[in-house]
N, CA, C and O atoms as a Tinker XYZ file with bonds, in Angstrom:
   504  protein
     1  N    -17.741000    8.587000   -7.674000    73     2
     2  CA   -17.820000    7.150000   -7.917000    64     1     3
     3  C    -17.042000    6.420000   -6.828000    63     2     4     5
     4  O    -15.890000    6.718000   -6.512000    81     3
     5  N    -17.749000    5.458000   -6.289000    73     3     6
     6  CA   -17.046000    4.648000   -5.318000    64     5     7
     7  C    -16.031000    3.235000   -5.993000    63     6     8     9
     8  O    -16.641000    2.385000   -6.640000    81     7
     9  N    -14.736000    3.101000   -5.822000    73     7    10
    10  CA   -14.618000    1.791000   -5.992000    64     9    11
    11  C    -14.612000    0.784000   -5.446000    63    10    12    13
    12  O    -14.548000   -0.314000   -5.999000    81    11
    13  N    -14.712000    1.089000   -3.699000    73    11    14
    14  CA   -14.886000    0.171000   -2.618000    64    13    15
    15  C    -14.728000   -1.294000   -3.206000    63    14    16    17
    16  O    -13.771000   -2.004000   -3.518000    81    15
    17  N    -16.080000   -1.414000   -3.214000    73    15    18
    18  CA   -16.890000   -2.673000   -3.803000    64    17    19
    19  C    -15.809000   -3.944000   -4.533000    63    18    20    21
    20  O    -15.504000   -5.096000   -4.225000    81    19
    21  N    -15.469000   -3.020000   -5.622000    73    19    22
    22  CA   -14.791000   -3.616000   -6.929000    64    21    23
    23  C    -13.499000   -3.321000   -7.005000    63    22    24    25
    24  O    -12.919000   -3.950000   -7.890000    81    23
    25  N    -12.624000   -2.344000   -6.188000    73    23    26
    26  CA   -11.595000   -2.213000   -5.808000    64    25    27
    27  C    -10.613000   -3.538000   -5.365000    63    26    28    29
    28  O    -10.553000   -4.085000   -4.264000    81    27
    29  N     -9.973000   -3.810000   -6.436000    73    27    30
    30  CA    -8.676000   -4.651000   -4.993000    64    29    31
    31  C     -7.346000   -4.165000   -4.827000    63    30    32    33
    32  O     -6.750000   -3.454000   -5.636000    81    31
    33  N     -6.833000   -4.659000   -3.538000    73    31    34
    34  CA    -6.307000   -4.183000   -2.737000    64    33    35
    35  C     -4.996000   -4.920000   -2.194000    63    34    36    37
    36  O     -5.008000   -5.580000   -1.156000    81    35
    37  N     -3.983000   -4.763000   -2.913000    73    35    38
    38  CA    -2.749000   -5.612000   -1.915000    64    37    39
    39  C     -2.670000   -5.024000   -0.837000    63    38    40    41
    40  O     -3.200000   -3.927000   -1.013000    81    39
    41  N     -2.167000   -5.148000    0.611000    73    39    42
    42  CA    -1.742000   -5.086000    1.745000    64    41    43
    43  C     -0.331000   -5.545000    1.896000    63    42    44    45
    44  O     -0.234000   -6.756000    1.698000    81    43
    45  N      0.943000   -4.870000    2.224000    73    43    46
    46  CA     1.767000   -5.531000    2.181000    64    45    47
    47  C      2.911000   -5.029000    3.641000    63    46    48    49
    48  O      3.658000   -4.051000    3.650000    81    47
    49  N      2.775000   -5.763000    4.444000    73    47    50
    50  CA     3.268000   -5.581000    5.776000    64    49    51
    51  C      4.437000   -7.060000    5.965000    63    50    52    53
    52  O      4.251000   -8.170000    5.467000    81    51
    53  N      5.599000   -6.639000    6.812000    73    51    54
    54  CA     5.947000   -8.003000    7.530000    64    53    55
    55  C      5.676000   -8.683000    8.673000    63    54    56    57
    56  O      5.957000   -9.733000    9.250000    81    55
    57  N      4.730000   -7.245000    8.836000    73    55    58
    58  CA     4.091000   -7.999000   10.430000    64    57    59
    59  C      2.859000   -8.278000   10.131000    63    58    60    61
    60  O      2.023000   -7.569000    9.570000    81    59
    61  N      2.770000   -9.462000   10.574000    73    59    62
    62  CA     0.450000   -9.885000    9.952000    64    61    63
    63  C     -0.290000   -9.364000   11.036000    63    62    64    65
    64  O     -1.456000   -9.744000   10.935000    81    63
    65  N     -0.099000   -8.618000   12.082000    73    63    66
    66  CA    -0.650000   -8.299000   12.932000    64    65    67
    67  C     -1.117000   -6.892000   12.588000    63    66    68    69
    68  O     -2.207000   -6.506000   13.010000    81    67
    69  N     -0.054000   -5.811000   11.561000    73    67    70
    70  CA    -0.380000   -4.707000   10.682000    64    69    71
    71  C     -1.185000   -5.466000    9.809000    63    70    72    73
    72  O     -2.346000   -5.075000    9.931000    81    71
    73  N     -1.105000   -6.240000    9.105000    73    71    74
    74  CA    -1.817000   -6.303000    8.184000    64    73    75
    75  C     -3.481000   -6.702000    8.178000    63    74    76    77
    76  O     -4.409000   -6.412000    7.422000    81    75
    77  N     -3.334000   -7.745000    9.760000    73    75    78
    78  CA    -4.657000   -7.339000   10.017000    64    77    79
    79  C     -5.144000   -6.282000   10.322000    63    78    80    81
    80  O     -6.369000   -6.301000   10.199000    81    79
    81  N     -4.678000   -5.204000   10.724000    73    79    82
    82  CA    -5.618000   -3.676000   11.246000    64    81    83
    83  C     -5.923000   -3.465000   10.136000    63    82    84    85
    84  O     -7.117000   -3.298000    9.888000    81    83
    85  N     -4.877000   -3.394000    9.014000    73    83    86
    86  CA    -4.961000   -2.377000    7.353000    64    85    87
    87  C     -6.269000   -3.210000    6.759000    63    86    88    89
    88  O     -7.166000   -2.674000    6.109000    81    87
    89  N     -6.229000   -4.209000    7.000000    73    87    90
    90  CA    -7.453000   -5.186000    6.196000    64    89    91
    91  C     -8.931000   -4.878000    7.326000    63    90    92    93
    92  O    -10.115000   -4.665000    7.064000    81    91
    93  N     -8.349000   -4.957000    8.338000    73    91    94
    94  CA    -9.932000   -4.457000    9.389000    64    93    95
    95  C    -10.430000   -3.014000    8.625000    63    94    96    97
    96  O    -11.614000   -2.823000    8.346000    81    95
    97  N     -9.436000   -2.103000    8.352000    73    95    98
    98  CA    -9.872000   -0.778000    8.089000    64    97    99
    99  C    -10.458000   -0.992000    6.719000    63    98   100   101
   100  O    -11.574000   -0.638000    6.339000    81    99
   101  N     -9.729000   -1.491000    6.184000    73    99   102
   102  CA   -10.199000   -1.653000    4.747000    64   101   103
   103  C    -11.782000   -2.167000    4.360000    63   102   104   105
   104  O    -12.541000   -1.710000    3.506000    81   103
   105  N    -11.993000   -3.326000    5.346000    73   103   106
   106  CA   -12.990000   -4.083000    5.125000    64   105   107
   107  C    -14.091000   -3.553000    5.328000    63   106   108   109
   108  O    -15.109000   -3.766000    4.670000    81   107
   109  N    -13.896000   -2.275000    6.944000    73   107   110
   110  CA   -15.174000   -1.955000    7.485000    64   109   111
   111  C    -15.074000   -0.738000    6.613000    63   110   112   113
   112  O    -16.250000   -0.407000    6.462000    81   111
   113  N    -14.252000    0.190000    5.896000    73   111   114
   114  CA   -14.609000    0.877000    4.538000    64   113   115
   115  C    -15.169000    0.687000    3.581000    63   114   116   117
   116  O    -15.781000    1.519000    2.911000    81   115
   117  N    -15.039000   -0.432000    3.383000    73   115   118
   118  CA   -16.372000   -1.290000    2.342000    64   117   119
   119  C    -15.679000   -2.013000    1.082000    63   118   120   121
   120  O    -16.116000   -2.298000   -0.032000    81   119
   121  N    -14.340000   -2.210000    1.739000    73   119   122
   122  CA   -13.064000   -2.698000    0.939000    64   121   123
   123  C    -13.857000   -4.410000    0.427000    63   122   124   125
   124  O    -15.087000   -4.424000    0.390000    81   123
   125  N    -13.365000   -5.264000    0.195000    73   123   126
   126  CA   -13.933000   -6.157000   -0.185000    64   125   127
   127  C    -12.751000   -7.357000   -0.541000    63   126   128   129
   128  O    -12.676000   -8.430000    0.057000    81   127
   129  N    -11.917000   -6.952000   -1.571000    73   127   130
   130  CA   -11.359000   -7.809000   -2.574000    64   129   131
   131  C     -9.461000   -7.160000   -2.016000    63   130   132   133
   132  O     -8.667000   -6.324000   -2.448000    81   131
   133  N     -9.486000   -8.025000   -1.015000    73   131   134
   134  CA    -7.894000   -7.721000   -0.820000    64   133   135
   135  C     -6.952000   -8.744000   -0.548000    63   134   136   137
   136  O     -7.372000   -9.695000    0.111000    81   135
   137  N     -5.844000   -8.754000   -0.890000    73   135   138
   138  CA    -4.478000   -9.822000   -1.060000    64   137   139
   139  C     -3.460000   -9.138000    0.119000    63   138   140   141
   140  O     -3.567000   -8.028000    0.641000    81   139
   141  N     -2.516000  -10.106000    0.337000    73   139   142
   142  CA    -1.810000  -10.262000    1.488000    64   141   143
   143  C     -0.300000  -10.569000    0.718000    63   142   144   145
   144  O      0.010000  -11.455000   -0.078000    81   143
   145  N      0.664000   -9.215000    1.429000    73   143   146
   146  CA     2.381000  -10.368000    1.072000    64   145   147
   147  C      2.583000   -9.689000    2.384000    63   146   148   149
   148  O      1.916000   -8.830000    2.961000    81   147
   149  N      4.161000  -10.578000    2.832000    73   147   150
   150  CA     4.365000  -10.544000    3.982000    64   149   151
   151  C      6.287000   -9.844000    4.106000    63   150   152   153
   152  O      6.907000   -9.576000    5.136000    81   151
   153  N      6.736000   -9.739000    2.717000    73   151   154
   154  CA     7.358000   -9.276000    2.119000    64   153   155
   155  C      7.569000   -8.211000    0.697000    63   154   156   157
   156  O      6.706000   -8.131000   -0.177000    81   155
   157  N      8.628000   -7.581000    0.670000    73   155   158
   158  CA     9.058000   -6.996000   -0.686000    64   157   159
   159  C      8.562000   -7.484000   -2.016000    63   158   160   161
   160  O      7.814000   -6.996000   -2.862000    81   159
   161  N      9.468000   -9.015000   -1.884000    73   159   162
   162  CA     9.574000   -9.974000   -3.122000    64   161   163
   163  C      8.216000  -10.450000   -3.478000    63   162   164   165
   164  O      7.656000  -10.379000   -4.572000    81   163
   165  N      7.684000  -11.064000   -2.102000    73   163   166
   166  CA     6.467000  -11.442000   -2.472000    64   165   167
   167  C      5.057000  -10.667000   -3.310000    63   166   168   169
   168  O      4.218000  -11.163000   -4.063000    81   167
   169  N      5.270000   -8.995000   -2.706000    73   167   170
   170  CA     4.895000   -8.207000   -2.473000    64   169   171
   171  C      4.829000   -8.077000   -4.182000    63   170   172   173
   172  O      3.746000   -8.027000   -4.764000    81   171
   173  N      6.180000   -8.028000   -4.921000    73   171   174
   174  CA     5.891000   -7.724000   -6.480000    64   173   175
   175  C      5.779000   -9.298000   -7.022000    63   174   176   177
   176  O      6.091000   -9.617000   -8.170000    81   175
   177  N      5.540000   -9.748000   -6.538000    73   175   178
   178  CA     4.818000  -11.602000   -7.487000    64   177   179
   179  C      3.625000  -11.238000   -7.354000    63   178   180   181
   180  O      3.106000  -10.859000   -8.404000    81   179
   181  N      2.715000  -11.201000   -6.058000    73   179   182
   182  CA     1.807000  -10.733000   -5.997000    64   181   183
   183  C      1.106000   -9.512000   -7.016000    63   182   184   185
   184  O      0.059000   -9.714000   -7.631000    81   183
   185  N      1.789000   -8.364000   -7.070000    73   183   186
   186  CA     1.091000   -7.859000   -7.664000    64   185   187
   187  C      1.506000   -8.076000   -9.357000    63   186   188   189
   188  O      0.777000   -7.684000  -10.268000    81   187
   189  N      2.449000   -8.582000   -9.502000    73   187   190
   190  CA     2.137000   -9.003000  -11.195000    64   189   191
   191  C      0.589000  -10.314000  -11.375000    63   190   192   193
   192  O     -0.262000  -10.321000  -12.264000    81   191
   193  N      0.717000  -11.228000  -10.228000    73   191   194
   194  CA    -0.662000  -11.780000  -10.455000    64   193   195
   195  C     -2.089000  -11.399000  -10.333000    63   194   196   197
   196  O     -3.150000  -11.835000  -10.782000    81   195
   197  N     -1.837000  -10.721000   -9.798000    73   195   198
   198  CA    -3.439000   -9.753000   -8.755000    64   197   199
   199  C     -3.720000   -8.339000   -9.944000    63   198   200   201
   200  O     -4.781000   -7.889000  -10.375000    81   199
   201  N     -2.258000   -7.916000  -10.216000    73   199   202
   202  CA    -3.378000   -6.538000  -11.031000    64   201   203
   203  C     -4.038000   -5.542000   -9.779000    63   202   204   205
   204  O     -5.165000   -5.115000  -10.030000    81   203
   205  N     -3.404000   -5.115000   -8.385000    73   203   206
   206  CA    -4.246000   -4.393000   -7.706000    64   205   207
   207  C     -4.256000   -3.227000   -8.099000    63   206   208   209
   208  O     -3.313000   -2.582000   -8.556000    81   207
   209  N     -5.834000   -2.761000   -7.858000    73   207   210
   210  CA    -5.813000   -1.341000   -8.430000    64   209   211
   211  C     -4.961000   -0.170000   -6.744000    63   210   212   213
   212  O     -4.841000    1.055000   -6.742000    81   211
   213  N     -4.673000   -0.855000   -5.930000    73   211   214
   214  CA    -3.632000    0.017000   -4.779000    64   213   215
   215  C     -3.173000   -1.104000   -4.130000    63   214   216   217
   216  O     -3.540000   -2.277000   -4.060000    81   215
   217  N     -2.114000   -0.328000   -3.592000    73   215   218
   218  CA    -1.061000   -1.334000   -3.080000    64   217   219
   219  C     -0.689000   -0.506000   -1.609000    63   218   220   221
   220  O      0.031000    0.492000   -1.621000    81   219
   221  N     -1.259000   -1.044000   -0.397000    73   219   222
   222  CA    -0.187000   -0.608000    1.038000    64   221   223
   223  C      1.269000   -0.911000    1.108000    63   222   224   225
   224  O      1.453000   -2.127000    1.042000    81   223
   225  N      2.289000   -0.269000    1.212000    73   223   226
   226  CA     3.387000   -0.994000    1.019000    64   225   227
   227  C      4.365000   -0.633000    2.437000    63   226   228   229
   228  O      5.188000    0.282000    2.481000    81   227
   229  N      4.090000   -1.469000    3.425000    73   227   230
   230  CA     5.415000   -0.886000    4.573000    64   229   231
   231  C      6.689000   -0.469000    4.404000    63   230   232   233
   232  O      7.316000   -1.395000    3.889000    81   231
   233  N      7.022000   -0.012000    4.493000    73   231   234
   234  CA     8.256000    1.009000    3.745000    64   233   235
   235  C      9.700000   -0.125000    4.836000    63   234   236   237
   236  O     10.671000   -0.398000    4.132000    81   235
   237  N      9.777000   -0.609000    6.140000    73   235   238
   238  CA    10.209000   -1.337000    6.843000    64   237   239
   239  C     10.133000   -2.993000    6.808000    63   238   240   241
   240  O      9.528000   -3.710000    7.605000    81   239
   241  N     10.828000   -3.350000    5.789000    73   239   242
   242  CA    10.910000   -4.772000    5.791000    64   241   243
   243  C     12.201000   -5.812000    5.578000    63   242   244   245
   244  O     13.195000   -5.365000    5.006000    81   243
   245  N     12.188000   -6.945000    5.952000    73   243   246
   246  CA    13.353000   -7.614000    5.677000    64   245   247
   247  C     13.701000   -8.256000    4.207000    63   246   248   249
   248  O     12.725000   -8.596000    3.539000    81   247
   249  N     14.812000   -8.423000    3.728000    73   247   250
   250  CA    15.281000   -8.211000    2.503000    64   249   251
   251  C     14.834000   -7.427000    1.404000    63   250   252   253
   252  O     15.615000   -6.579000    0.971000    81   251
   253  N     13.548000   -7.577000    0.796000    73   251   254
   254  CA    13.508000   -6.358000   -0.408000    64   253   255
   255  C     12.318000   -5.676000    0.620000    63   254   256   257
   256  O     11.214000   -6.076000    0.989000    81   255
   257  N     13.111000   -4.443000    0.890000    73   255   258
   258  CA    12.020000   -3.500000    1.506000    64   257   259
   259  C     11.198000   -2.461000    0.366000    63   258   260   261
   260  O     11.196000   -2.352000   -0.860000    81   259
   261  N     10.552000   -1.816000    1.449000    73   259   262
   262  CA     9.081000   -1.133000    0.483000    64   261   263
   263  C      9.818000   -0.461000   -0.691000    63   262   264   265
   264  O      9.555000   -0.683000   -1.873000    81   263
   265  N     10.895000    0.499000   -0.185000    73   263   266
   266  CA    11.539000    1.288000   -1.345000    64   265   267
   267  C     11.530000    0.057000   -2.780000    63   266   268   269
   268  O     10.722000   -0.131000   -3.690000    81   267
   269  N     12.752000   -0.550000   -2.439000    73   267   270
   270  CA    12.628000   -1.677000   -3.414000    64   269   271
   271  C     11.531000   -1.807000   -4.025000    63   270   272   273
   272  O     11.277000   -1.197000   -5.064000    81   271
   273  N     10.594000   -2.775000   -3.348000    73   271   274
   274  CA     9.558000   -3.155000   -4.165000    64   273   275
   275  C      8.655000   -2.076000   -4.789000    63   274   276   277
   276  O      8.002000   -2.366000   -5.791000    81   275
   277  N      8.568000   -0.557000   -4.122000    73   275   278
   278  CA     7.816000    0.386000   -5.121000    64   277   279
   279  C      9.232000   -0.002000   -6.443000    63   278   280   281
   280  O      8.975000   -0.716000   -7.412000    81   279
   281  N     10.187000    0.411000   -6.294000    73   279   282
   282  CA    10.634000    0.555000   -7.748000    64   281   283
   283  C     10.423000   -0.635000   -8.444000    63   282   284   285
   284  O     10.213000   -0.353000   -9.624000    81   283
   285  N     10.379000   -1.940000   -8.234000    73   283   286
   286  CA     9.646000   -3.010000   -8.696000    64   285   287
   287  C      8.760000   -3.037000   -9.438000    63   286   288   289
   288  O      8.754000   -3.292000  -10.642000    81   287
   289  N      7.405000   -2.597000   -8.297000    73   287   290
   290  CA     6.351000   -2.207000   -8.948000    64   289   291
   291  C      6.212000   -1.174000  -10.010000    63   290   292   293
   292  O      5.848000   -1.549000  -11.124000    81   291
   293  N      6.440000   -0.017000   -9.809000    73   291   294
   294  CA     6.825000    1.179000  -10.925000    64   293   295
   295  C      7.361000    0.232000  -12.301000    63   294   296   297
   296  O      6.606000    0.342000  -13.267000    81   295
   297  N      8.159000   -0.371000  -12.438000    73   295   298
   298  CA     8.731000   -0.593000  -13.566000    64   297   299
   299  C      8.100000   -1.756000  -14.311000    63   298   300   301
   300  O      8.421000   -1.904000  -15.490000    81   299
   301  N      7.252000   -2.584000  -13.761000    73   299   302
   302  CA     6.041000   -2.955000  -14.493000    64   301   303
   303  C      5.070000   -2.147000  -14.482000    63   302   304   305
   304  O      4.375000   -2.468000  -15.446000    81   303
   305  N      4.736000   -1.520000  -14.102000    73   303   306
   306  CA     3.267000   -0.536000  -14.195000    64   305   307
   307  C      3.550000    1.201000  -13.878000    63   306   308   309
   308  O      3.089000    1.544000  -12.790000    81   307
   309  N      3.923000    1.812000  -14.312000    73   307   310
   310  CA     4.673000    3.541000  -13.623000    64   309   311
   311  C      3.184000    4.140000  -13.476000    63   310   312   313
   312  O      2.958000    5.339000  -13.309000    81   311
   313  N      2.111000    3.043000  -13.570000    73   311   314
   314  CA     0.725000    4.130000  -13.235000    64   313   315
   315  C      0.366000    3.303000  -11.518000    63   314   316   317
   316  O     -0.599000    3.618000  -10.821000    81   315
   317  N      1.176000    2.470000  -11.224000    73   315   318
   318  CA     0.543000    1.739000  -10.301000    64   317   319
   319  C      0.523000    2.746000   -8.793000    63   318   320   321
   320  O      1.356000    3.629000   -8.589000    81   319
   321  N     -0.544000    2.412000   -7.881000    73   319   322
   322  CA    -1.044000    3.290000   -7.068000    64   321   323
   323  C     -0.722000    2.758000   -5.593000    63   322   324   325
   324  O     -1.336000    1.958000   -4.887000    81   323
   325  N      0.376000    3.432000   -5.388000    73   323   326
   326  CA     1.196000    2.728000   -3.918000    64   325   327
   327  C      1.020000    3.712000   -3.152000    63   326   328   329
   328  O      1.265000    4.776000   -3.720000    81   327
   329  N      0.564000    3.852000   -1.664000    73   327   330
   330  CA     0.518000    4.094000   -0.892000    64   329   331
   331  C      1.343000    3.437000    0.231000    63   330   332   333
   332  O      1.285000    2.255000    0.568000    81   331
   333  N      2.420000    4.775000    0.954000    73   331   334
   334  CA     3.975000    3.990000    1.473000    64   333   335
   335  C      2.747000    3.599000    2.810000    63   334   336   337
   336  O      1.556000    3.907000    2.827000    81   335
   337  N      3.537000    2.833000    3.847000    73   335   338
   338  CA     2.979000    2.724000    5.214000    64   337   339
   339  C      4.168000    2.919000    5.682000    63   338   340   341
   340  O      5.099000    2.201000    5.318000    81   339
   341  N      4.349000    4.027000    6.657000    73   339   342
   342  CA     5.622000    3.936000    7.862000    64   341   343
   343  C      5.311000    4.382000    8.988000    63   342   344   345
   344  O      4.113000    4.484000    9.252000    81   343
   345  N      6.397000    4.804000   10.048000    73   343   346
   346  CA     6.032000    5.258000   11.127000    64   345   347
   347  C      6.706000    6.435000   11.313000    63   346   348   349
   348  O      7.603000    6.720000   10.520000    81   347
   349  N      6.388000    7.298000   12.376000    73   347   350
   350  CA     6.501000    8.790000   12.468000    64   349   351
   351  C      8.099000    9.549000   11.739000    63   350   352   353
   352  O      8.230000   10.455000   10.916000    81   351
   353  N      9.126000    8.711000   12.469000    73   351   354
   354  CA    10.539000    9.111000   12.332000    64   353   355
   355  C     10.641000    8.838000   10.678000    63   354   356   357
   356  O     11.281000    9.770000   10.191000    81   355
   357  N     10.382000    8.235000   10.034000    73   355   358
   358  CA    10.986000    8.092000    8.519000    64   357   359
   359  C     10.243000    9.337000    7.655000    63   358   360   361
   360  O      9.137000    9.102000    7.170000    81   359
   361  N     10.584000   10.068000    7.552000    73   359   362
   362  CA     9.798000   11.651000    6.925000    64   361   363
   363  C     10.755000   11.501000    5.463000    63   362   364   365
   364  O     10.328000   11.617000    4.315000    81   363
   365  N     11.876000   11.270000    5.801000    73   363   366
   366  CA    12.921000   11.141000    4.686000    64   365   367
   367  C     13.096000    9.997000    3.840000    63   366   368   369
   368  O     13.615000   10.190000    2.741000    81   367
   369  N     12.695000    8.661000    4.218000    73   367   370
   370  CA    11.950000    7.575000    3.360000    64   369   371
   371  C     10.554000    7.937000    2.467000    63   370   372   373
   372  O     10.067000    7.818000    1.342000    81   371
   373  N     10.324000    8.383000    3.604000    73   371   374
   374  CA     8.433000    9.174000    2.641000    64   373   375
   375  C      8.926000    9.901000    1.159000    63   374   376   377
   376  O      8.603000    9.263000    0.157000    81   375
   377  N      9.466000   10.818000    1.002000    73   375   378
   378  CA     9.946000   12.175000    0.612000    64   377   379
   379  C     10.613000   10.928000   -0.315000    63   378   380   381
   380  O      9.894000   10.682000   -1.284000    81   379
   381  N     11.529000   10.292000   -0.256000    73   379   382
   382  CA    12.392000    9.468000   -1.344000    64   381   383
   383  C     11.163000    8.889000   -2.208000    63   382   384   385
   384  O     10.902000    9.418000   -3.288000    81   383
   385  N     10.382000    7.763000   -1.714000    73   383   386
   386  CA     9.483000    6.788000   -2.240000    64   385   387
   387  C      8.325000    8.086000   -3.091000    63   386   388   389
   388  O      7.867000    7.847000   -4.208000    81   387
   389  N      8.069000    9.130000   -2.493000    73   387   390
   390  CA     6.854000   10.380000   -3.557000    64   389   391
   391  C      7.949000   10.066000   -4.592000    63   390   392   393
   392  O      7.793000    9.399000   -5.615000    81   391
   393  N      9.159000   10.694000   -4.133000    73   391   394
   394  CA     9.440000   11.260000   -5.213000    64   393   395
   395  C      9.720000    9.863000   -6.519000    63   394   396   397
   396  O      9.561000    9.863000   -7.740000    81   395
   397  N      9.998000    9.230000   -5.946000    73   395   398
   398  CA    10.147000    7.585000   -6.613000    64   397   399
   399  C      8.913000    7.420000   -7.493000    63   398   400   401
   400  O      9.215000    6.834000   -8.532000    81   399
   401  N      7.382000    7.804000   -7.406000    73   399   402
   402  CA     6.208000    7.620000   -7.540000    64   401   403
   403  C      5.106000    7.299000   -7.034000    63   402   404   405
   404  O      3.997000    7.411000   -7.555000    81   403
   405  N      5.514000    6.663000   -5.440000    73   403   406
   406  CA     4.214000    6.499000   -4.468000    64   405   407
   407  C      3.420000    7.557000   -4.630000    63   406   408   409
   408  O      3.786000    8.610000   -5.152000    81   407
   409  N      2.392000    7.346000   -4.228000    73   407   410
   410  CA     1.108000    8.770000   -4.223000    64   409   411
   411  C      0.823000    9.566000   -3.265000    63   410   412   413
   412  O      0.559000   10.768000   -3.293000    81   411
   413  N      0.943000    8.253000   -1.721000    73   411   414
   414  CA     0.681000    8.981000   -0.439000    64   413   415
   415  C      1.200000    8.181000    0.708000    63   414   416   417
   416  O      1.377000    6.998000    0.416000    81   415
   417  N      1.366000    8.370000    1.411000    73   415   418
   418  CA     1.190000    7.441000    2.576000    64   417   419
   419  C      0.424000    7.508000    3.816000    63   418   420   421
   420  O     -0.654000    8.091000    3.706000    81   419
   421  N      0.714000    7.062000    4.942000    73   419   422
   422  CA    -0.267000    6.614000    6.123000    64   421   423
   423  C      0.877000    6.497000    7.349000    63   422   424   425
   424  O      2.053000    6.133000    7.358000    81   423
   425  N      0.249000    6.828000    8.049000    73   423   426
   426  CA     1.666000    6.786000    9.398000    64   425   427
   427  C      1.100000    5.562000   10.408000    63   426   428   429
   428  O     -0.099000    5.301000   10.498000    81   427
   429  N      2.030000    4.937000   11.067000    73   427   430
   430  CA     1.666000    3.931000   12.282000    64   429   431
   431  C      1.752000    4.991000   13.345000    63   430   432   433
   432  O      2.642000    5.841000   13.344000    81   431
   433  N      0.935000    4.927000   14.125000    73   431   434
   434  CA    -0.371000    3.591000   14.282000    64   433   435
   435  C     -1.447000    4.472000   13.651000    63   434   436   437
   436  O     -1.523000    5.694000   13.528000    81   435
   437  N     -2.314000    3.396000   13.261000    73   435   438
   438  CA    -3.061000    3.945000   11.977000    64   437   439
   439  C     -4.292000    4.677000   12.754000    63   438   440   441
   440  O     -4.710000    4.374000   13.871000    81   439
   441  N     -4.611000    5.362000   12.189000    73   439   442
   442  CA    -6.239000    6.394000   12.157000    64   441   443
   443  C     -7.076000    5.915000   11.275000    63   442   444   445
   444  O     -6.896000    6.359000   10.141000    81   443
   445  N     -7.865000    5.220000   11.389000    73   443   446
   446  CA    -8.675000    4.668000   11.157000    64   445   447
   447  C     -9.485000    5.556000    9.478000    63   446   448   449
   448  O     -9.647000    4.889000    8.456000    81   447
   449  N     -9.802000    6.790000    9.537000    73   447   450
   450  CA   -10.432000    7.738000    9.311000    64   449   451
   451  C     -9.287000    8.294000    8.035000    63   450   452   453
   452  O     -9.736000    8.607000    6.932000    81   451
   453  N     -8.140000    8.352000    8.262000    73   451   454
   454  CA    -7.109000    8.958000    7.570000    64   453   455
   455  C     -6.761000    8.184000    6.738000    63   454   456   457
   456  O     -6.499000    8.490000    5.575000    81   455
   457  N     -6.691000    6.682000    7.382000    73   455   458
   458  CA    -6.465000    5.688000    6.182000    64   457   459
   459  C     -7.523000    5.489000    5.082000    63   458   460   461
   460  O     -7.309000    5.416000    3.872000    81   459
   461  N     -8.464000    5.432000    5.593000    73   459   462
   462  CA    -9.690000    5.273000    4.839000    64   461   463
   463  C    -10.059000    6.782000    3.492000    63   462   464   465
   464  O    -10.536000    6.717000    2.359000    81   463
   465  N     -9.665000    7.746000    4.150000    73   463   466
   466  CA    -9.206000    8.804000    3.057000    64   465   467
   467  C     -8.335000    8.899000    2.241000    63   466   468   469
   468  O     -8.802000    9.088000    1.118000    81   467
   469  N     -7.203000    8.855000    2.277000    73   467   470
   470  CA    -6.254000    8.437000    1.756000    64   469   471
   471  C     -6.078000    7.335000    0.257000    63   470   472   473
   472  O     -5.729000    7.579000   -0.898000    81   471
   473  N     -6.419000    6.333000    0.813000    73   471   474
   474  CA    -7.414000    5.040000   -0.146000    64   473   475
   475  C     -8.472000    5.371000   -1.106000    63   474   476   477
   476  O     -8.490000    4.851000   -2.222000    81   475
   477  N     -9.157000    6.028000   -0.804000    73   475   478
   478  CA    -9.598000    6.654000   -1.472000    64   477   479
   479  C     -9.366000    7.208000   -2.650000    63   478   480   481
   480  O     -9.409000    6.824000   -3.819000    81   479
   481  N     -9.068000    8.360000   -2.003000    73   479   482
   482  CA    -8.205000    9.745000   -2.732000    64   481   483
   483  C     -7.486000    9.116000   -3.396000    63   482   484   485
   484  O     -7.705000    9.453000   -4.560000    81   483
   485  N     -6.485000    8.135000   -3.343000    73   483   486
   486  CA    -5.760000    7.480000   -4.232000    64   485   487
   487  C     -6.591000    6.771000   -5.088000    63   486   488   489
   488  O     -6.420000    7.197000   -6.230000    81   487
   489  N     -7.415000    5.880000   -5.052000    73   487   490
   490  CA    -8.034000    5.232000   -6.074000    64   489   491
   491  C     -8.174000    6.047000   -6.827000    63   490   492   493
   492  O     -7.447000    6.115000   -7.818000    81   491
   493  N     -9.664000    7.372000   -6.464000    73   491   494
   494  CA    -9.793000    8.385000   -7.495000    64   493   495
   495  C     -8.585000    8.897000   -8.309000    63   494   496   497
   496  O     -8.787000    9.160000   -9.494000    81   495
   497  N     -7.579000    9.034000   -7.888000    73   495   498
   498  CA    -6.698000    9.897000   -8.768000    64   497   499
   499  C     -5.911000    9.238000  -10.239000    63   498   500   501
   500  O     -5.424000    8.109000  -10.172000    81   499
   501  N     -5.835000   10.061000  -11.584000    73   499   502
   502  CA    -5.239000    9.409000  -12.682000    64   501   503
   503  C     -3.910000    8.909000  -12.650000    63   502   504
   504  O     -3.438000    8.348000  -13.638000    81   503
């Protein structure tokens, strides 16, 4: 079953220049229905209004960073489906945020192909 279509999708970067690639990838995946924070904080307002069924979450941000806001998120929803975003050197942020409850993550600079799996694979999963 695809959720593409009917899937939505927070994106949550502090740079909008990530967040446009994550939304390019998303879109030409057949993404459709996706929201934007540009922060942590924003990042969990957002998703108490939106209800996304996944969440990108940059693990690198100013004041409430990704860690933060996964535990945010988790504690309104412990089923919610976060996928970290970081870059190569943070292996040990990754490893904290699984074990926290994220599902998966995605490394910068993105693969086009990997992200798009990933997203996926996460939607599908209970």
């Amino acid at each position: 079953m695809s959720y593409r279509g009917s899937a939505k999708v927070l994106v949550v970067d502090d740079a909008s220049f990530m967040r446009v690639v994550l939304k390019d990838i998303l879109t030409a995946s057949g993404f459709q229905n996706i929201v934007e924070a540009g922060d942590g904080a924003t990042a969990v307002s957002a998703y108490q209004q939106h209800r996304p069924d996944l969440v990108t979450m940059d693990i690198n941000m100013p004041g409430t960073d990704g860690i933060q806001a996964l535990r945010m998120i988790l504690q309104i929803n412990p089923a919610a489906k976060v996928v970290m975003v970081t870059s190569v050197d943070q292996k040990h942020v990754v490893q904290e945020a699984i074990k926290l409850g994220a599902k998966d993550y995605v490394v910068k600079p993105f693969d086009r192909g990997i992200v798009a799996t990933v997203v996926n694979r996460v939607l599908r999963s209970r």
